[in-house]
Tab-separated table of C-alpha atoms in Angstrom:
chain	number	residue	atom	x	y	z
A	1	UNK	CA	154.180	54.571	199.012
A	2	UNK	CA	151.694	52.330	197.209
A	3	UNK	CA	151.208	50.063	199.660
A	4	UNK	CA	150.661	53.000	202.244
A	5	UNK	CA	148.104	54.447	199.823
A	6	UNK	CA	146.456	50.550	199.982
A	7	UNK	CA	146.386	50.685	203.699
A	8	UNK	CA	145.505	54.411	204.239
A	9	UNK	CA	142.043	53.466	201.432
A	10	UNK	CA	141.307	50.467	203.918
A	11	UNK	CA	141.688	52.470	206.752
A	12	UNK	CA	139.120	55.244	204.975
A	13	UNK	CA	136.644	52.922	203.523
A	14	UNK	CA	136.470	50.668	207.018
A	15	UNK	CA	135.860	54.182	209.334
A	16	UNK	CA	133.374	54.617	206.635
A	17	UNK	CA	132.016	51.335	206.989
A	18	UNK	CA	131.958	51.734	210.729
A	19	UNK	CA	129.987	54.655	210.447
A	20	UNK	CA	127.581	53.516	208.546
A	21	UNK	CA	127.167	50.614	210.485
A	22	UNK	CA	126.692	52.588	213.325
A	23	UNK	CA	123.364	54.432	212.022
A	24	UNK	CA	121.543	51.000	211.963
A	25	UNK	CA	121.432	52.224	215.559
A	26	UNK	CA	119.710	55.296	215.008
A	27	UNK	CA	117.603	53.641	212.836
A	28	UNK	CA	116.198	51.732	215.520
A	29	UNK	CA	116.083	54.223	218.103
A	30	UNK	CA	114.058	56.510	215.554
A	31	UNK	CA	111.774	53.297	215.240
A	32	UNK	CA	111.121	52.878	218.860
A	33	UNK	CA	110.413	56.230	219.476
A	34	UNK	CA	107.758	56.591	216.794
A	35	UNK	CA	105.908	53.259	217.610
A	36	UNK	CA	103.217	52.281	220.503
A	37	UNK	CA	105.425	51.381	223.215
A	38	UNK	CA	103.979	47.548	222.865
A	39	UNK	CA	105.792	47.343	219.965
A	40	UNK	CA	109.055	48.936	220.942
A	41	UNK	CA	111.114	45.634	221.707
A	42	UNK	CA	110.128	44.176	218.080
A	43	UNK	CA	111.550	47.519	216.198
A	44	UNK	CA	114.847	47.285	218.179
A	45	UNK	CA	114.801	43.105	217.248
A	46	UNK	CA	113.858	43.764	213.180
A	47	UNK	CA	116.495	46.051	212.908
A	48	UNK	CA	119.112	43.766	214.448
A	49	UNK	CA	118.045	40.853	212.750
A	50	UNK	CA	117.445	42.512	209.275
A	51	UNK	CA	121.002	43.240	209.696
A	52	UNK	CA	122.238	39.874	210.152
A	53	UNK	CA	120.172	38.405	206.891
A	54	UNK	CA	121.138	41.433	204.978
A	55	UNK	CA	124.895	40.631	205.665
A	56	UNK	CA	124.352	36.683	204.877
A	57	UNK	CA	122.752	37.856	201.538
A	58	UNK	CA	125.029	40.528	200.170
A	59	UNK	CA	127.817	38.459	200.841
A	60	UNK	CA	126.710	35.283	199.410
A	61	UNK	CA	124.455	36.679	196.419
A	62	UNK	CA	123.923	40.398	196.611
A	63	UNK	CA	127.527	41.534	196.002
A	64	UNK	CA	128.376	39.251	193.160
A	65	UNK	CA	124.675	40.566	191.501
A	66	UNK	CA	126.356	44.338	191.566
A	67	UNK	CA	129.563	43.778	190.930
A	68	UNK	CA	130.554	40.686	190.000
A	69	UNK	CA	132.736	39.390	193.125
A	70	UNK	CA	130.972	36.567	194.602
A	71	UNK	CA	133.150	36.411	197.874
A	72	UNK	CA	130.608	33.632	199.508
A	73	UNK	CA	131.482	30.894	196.722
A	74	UNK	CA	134.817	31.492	195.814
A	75	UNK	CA	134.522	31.936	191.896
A	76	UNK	CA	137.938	31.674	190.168
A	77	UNK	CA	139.667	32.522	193.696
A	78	UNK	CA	137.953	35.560	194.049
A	79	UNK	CA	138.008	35.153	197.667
A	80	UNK	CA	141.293	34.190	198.161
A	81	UNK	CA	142.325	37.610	195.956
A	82	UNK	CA	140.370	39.672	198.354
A	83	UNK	CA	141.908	38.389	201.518
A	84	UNK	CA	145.527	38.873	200.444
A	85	UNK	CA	145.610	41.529	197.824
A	86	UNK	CA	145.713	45.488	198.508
A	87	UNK	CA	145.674	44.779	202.017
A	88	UNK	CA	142.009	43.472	202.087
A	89	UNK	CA	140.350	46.659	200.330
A	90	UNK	CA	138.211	44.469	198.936
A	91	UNK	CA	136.897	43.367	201.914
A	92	UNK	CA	136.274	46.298	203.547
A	93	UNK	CA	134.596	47.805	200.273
A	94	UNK	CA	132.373	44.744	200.760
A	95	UNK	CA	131.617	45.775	204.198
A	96	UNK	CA	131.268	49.497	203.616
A	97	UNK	CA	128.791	48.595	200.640
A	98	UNK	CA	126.759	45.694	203.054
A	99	UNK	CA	125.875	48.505	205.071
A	100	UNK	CA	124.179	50.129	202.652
A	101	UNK	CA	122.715	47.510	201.318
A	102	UNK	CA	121.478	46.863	204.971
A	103	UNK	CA	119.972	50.397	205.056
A	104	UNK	CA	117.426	48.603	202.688
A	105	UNK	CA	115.516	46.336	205.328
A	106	UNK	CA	116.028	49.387	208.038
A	107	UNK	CA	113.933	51.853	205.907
A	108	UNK	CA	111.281	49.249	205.161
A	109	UNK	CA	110.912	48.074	208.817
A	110	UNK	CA	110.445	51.805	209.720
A	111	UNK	CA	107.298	51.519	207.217
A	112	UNK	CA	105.702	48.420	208.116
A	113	UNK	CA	106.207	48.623	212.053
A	114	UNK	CA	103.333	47.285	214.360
A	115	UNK	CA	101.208	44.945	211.891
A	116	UNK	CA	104.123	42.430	210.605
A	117	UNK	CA	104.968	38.802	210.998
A	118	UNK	CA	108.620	38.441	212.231
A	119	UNK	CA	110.055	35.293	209.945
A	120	UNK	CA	108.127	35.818	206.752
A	121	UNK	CA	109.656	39.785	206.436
A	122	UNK	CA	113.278	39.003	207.796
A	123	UNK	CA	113.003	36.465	204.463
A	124	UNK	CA	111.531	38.932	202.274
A	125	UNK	CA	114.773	41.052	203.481
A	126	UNK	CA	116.844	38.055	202.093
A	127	UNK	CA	115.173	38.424	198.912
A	128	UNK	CA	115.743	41.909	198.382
A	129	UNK	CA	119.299	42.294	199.701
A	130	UNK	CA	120.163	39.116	197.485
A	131	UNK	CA	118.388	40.499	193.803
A	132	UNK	CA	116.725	43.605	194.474
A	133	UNK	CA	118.908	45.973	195.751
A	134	UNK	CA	121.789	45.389	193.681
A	135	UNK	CA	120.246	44.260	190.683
A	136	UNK	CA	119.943	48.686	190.278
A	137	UNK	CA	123.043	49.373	192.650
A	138	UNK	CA	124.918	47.668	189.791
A	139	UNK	CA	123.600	49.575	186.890
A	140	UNK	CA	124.233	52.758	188.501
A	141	UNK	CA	127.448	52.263	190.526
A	142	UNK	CA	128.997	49.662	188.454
A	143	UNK	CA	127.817	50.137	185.155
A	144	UNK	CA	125.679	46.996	184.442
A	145	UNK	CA	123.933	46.201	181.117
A	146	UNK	CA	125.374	49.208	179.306
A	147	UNK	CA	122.565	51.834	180.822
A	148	UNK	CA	125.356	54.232	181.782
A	149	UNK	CA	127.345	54.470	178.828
A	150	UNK	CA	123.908	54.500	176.297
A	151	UNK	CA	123.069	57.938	178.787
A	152	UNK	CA	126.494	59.432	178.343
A	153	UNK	CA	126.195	58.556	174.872
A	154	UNK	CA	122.569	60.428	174.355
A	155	UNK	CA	122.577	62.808	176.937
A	156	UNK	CA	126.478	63.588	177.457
A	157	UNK	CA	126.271	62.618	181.212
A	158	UNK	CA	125.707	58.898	182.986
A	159	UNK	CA	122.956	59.034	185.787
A	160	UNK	CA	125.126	60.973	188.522
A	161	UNK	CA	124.326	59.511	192.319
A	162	UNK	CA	127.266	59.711	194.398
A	163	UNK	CA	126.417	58.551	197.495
A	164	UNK	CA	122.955	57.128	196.691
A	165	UNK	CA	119.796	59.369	197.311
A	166	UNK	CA	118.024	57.383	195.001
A	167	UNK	CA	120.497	53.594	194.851
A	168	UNK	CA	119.859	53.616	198.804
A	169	UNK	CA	117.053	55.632	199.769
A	170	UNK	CA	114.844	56.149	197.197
A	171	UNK	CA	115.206	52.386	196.144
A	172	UNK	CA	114.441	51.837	200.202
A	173	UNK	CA	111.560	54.271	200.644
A	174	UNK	CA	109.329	52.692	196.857
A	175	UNK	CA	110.297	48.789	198.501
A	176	UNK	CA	108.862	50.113	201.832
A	177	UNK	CA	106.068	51.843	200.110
A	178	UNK	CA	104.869	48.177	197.866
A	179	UNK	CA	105.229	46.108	201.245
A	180	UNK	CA	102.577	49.062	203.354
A	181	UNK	CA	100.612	48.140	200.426
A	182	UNK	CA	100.431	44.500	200.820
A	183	UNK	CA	99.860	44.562	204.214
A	184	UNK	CA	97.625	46.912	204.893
A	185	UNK	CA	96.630	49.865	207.597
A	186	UNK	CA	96.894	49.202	210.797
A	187	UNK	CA	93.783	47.940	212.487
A	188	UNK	CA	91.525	50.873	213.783
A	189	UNK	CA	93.932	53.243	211.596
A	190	UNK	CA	90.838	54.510	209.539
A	191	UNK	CA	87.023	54.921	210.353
A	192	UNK	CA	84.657	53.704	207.924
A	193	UNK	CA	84.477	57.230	206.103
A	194	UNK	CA	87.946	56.850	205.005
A	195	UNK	CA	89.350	59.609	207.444
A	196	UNK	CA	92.142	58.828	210.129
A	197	UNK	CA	90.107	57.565	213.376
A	198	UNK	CA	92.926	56.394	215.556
A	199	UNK	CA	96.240	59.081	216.027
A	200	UNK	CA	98.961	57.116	217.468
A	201	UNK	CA	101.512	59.519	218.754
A	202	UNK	CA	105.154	58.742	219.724
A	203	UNK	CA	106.025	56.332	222.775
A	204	UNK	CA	109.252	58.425	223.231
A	205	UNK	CA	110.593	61.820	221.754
A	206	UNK	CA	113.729	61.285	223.517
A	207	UNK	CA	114.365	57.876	221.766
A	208	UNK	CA	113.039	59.821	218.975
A	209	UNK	CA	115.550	62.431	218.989
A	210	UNK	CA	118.481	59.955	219.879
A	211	UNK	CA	117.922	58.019	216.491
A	212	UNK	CA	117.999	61.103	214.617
A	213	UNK	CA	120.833	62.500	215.889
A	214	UNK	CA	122.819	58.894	215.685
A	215	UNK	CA	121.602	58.849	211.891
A	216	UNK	CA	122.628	62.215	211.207
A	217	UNK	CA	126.086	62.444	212.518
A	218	UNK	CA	126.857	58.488	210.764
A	219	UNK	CA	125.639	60.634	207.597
A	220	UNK	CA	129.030	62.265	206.870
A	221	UNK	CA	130.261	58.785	207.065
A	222	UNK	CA	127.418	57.734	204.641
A	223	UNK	CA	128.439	60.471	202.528
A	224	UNK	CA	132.115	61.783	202.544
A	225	UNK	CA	133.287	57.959	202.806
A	226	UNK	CA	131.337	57.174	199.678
A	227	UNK	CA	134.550	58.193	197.594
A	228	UNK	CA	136.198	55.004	198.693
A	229	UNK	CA	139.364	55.981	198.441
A	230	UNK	CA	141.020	58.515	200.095
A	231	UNK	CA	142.369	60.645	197.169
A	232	UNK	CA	138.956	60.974	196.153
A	233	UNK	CA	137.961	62.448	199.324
A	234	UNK	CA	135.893	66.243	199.272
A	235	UNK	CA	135.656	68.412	201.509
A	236	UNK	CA	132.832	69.922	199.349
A	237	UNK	CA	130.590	66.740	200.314
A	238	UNK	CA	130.764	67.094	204.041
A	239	UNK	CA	130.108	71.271	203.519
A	240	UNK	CA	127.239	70.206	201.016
A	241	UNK	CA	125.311	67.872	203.435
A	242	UNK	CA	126.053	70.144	206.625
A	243	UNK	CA	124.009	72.630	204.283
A	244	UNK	CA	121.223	70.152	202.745
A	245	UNK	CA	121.120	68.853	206.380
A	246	UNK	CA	120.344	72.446	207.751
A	247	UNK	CA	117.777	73.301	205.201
A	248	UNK	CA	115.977	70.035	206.136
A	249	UNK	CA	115.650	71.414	209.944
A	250	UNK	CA	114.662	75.307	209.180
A	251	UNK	CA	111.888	74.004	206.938
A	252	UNK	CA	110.695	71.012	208.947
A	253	UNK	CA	110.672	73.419	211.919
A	254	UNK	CA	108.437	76.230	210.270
A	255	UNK	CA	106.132	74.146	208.113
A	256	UNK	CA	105.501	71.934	211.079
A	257	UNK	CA	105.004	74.955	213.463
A	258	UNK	CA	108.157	73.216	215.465
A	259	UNK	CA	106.539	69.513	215.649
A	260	UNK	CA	109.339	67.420	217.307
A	261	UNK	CA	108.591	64.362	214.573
A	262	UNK	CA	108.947	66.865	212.104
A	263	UNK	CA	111.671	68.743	213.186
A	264	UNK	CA	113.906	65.660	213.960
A	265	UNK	CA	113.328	64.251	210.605
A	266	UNK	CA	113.705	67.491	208.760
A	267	UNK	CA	117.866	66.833	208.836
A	268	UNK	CA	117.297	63.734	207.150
A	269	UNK	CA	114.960	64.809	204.830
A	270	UNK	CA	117.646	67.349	203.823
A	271	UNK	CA	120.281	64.281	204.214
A	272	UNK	CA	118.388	61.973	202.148
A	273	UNK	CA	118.254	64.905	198.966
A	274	UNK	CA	121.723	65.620	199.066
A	275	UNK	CA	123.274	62.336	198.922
A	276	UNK	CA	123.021	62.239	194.769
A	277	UNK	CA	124.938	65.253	194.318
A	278	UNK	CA	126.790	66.545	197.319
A	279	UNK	CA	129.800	66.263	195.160
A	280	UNK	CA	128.978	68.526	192.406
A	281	UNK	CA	126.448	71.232	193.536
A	282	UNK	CA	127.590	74.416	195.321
A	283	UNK	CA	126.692	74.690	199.156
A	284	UNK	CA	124.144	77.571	198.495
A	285	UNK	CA	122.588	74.757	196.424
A	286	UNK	CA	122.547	72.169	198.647
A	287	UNK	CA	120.751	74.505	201.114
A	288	UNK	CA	117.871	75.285	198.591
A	289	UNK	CA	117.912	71.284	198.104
A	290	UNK	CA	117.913	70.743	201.866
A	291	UNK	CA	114.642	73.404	202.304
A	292	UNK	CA	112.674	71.376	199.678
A	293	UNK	CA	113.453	68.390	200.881
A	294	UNK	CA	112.108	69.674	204.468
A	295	UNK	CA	108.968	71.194	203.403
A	296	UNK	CA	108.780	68.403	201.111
A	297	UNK	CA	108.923	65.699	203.951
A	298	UNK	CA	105.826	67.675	206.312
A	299	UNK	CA	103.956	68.493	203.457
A	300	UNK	CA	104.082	64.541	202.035
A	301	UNK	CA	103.355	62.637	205.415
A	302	UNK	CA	100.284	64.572	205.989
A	303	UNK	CA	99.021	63.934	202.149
A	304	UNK	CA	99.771	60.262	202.386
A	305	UNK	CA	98.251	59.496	206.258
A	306	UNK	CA	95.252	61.384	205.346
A	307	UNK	CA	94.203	61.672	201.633
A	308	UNK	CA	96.185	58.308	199.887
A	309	UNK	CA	95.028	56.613	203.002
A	310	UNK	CA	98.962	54.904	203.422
A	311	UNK	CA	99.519	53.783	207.002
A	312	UNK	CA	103.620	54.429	206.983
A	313	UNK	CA	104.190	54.634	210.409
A	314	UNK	CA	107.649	56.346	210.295
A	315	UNK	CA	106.969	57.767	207.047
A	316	UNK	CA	109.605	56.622	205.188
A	317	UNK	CA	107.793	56.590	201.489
A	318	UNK	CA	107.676	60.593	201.924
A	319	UNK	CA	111.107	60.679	203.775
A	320	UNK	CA	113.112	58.103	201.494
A	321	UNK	CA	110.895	57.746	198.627
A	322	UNK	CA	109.980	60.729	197.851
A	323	UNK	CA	113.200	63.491	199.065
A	324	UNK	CA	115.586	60.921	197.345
A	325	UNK	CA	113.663	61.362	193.788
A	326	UNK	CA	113.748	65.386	194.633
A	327	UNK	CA	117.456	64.816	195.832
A	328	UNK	CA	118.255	63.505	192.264
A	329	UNK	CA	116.576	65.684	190.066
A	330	UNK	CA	118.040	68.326	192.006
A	331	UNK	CA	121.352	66.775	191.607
A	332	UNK	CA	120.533	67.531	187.591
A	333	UNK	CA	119.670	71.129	187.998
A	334	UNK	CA	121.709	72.502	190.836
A	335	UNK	CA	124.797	70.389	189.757
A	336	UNK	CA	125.099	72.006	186.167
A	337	UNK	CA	127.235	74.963	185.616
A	338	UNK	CA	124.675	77.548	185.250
A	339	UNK	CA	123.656	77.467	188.767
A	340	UNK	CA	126.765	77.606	190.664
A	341	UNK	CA	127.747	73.388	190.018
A	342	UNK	CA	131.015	71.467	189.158
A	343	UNK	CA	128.494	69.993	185.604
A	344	UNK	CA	129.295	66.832	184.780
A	345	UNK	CA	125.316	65.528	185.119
A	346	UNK	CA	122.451	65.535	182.905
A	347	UNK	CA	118.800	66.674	183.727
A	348	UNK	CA	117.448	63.827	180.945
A	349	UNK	CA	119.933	61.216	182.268
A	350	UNK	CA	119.170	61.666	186.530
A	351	UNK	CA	115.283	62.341	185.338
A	352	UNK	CA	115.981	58.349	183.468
A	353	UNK	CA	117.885	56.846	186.371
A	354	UNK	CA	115.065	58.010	189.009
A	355	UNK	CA	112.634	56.304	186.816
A	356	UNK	CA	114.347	53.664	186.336
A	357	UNK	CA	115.216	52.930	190.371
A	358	UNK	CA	111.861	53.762	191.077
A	359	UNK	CA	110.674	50.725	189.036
A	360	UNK	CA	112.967	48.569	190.007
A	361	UNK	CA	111.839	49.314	193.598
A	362	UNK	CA	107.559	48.993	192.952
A	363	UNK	CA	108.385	45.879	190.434
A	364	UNK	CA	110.962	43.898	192.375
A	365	UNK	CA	109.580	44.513	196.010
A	366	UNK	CA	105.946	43.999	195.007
A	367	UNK	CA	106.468	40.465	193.812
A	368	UNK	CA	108.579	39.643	196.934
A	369	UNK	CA	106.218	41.190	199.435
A	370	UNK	CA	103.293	39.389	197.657
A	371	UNK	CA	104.528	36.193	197.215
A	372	UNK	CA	105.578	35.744	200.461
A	373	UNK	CA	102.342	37.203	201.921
A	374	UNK	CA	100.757	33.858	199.242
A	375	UNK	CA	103.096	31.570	201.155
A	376	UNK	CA	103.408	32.501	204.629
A	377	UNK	CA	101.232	35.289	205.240
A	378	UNK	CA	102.922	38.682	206.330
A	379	UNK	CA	100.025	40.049	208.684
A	380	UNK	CA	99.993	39.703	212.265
A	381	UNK	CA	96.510	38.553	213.295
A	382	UNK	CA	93.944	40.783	214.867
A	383	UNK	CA	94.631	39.875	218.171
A	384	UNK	CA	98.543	39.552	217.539
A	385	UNK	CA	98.087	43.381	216.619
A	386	UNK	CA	96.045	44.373	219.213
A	387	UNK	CA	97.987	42.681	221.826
A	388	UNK	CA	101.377	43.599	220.746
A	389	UNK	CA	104.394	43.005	218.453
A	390	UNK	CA	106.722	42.809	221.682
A	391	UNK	CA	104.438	39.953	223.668
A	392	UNK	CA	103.394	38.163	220.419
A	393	UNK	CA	106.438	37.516	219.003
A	394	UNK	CA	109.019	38.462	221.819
A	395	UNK	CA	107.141	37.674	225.221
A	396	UNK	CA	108.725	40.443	226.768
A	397	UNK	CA	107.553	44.313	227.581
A	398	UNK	CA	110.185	46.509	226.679
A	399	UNK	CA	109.940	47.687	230.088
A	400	UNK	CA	109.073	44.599	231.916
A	401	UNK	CA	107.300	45.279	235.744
A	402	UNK	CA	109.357	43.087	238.448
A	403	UNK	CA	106.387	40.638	238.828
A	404	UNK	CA	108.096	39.757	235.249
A	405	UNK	CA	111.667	39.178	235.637
């Protein structure tokens, strides 16, 4: 029966994985059918290439910095361990968790599409997959440094984020939001007066729509799977995020006056909130966190495009940034007891551990952003820009004419 259990939890964790890996997919698709279509070829490249640094860094550095297990080098037979013990679960956690940590790079690209350098942000990706990321994924989902216990202790609760609206997203959407920064709007974005003088509306609502969907239904992976084992699984998380998800489309659909950006988004807005505590809140709260996180989402990407002035092409700062610190604090108030939760979480102690992830993101993915753009410059040129992510660094049209092939 044990070793069933074993193989049933690698069986779980790897469908989990799969998932997952699967919504790097709609991650691109929702990329290329936000940008210019010159630049669709580059968004489907980034995301396929973040992927493959991501892996090489987790694995090698990233993993051990979270938890300890650095499978790339071998320490003290760790590897060997994995590969033969509990039927490889610890391989397959490694894999569930890469993909997460993958999600990183994804959310970012999203931000920064249509202005970047190809080599000098695949190795900022290295950078923040290695030390970044899991320098906070390991204080809040492995208990690193003591943070967690020193909350329980003051505030009767560790910071609660079970499947990582702030770990994975909000981490994601505060990197993406330091490396907009450091590059820069894109050229022609703003008039001299400071007010938006170039729209640049989708290349494709179908591709659009595809991504969101793909990313939505790898969600309940992204969630549910997030136990890790299967005794642990809930059927409360995959009812909570149906709900946050639907409250993300009713409000992104009536504050946007049925946009198709908006509206397509709106699920993951309402995605994104619920992650932290789909496994404590009720589902009537997870639909109130779900209808913030909407309104929250349209409201956000018009105040940062037009009065912060921050060219995020795929708003991701408003979308990950922003819903995953509402998705946590909400985790704190809908989550207790007194509205309808399992309790178990702290207001003071998620209020702490947003802070604290939000830091982590502006501090750590500032200085990587900027000393790369020191060193190899991170800005595609003028002309670069102008002519095209896909011909500049691809030489290829995403839809090449036959004169081409």
């Amino acid at each position: 029966m044990e070793h069933l259990t074993t193989s049933l939890d690698v069986l779980f964790i790897l469908l989990g994985a799969i998932l997952v890996l699967f919504m790097h997919a709609g991650f691109a698709f929702l990329e290329v059918g936000t940008v210019q279509h010159k630049n669709q070829v580059n968004a489907l490249v980034k995301i396929m290439s973040d992927l493959g640094v991501s892996t090489v860094a987790y694995f090698f550095i990233g993993y051990g910095v979270a938890y300890g297990v650095f499978l790339g080098f071998n320490l003290d037979g760790q590897l060997a361990k994995a590969m033969t013990e509990k039927s490889g679960y610890e391989l397959v956690k490694f894999f569930f968790l890469m993909t997460f940590a993958a999600a990183i790079p994804a959310i970012v690209s999203g931000g920064i599409a249509e202005r970047a350098k190809f080599y000098p942000i695949l190795l900022s990706t290295f950078f923040i997959v290695a030390f970044v990321y899991p320098f906070f994924e390991g204080i809040a989902w492995n208990g690193n440094y003591g943070i967690q216990d020193w909350l329980k202790t003051n505030y009767g609760a560790p910071f609660h984020d079970f499947a990582g609206s702030i770990v994975v997203h909000a981490v994601g959407g505060w990197i993406a939001l330091t490396a907009i920064m450091v590059l820069g709007a894109r050229r022609g974005r703003y008039g001299k007066d400071g007010n938006i003088k170039q729209v640049y509306p989708p290349s494709s609502i179908p591709f659009l729509a595809l991504g969101a969907w793909i990313l939505t239904v790898g969600w309940f992976g992204f969630n549910v799977m997030s136990a890790q084992q299967i005794t642990g699984i809930q059927g409360l998380v995959a009812m909570n995020s149906l709900m946050a998800m639907v409250g993300g489309i009713l409000a992104a659909t009536f504050m946007s006056d049925k946009d198709p950006g908006f509206v397509h988004n709106g699920p993951l807005a309402g995605l994104v909130a619920i992650c932290a505590g789909s496994d404590v809140v009720s589902p009537l709260g997870a639909l109130v966190i779900g209808l913030v996180a909407g309104a929250l989402f349209v409201k956000a990407f018009v105040w940062t495009q037009k009065t912060l002035k921050v060219d995020d092409v795929l708003g991701v700062w408003p979308l990950h940034g922003l819903c995953g610190v509402w998705g946590a604090i909400a985790a704190g108030i809908f989550g207790g007891t007194a509205l309808g939760g399992l309790g178990g979480v702290s207001f003071m102690s998620q209020l702490i551990g947003t802070l604290m992830g939000v830091a982590v993101a502006l501090i750590g993915g500032y200085i990587v952003y900027k000393l790369i753009d020191v060193f190899f410059g991170i800005r595609l040129s003028e002309e670069e820009e102008h002519q095209g992510a896909d011909l500049t660094i691809h030489k290829i049209h995403a839809n090449p004419p036959r004169d081409e092939y």
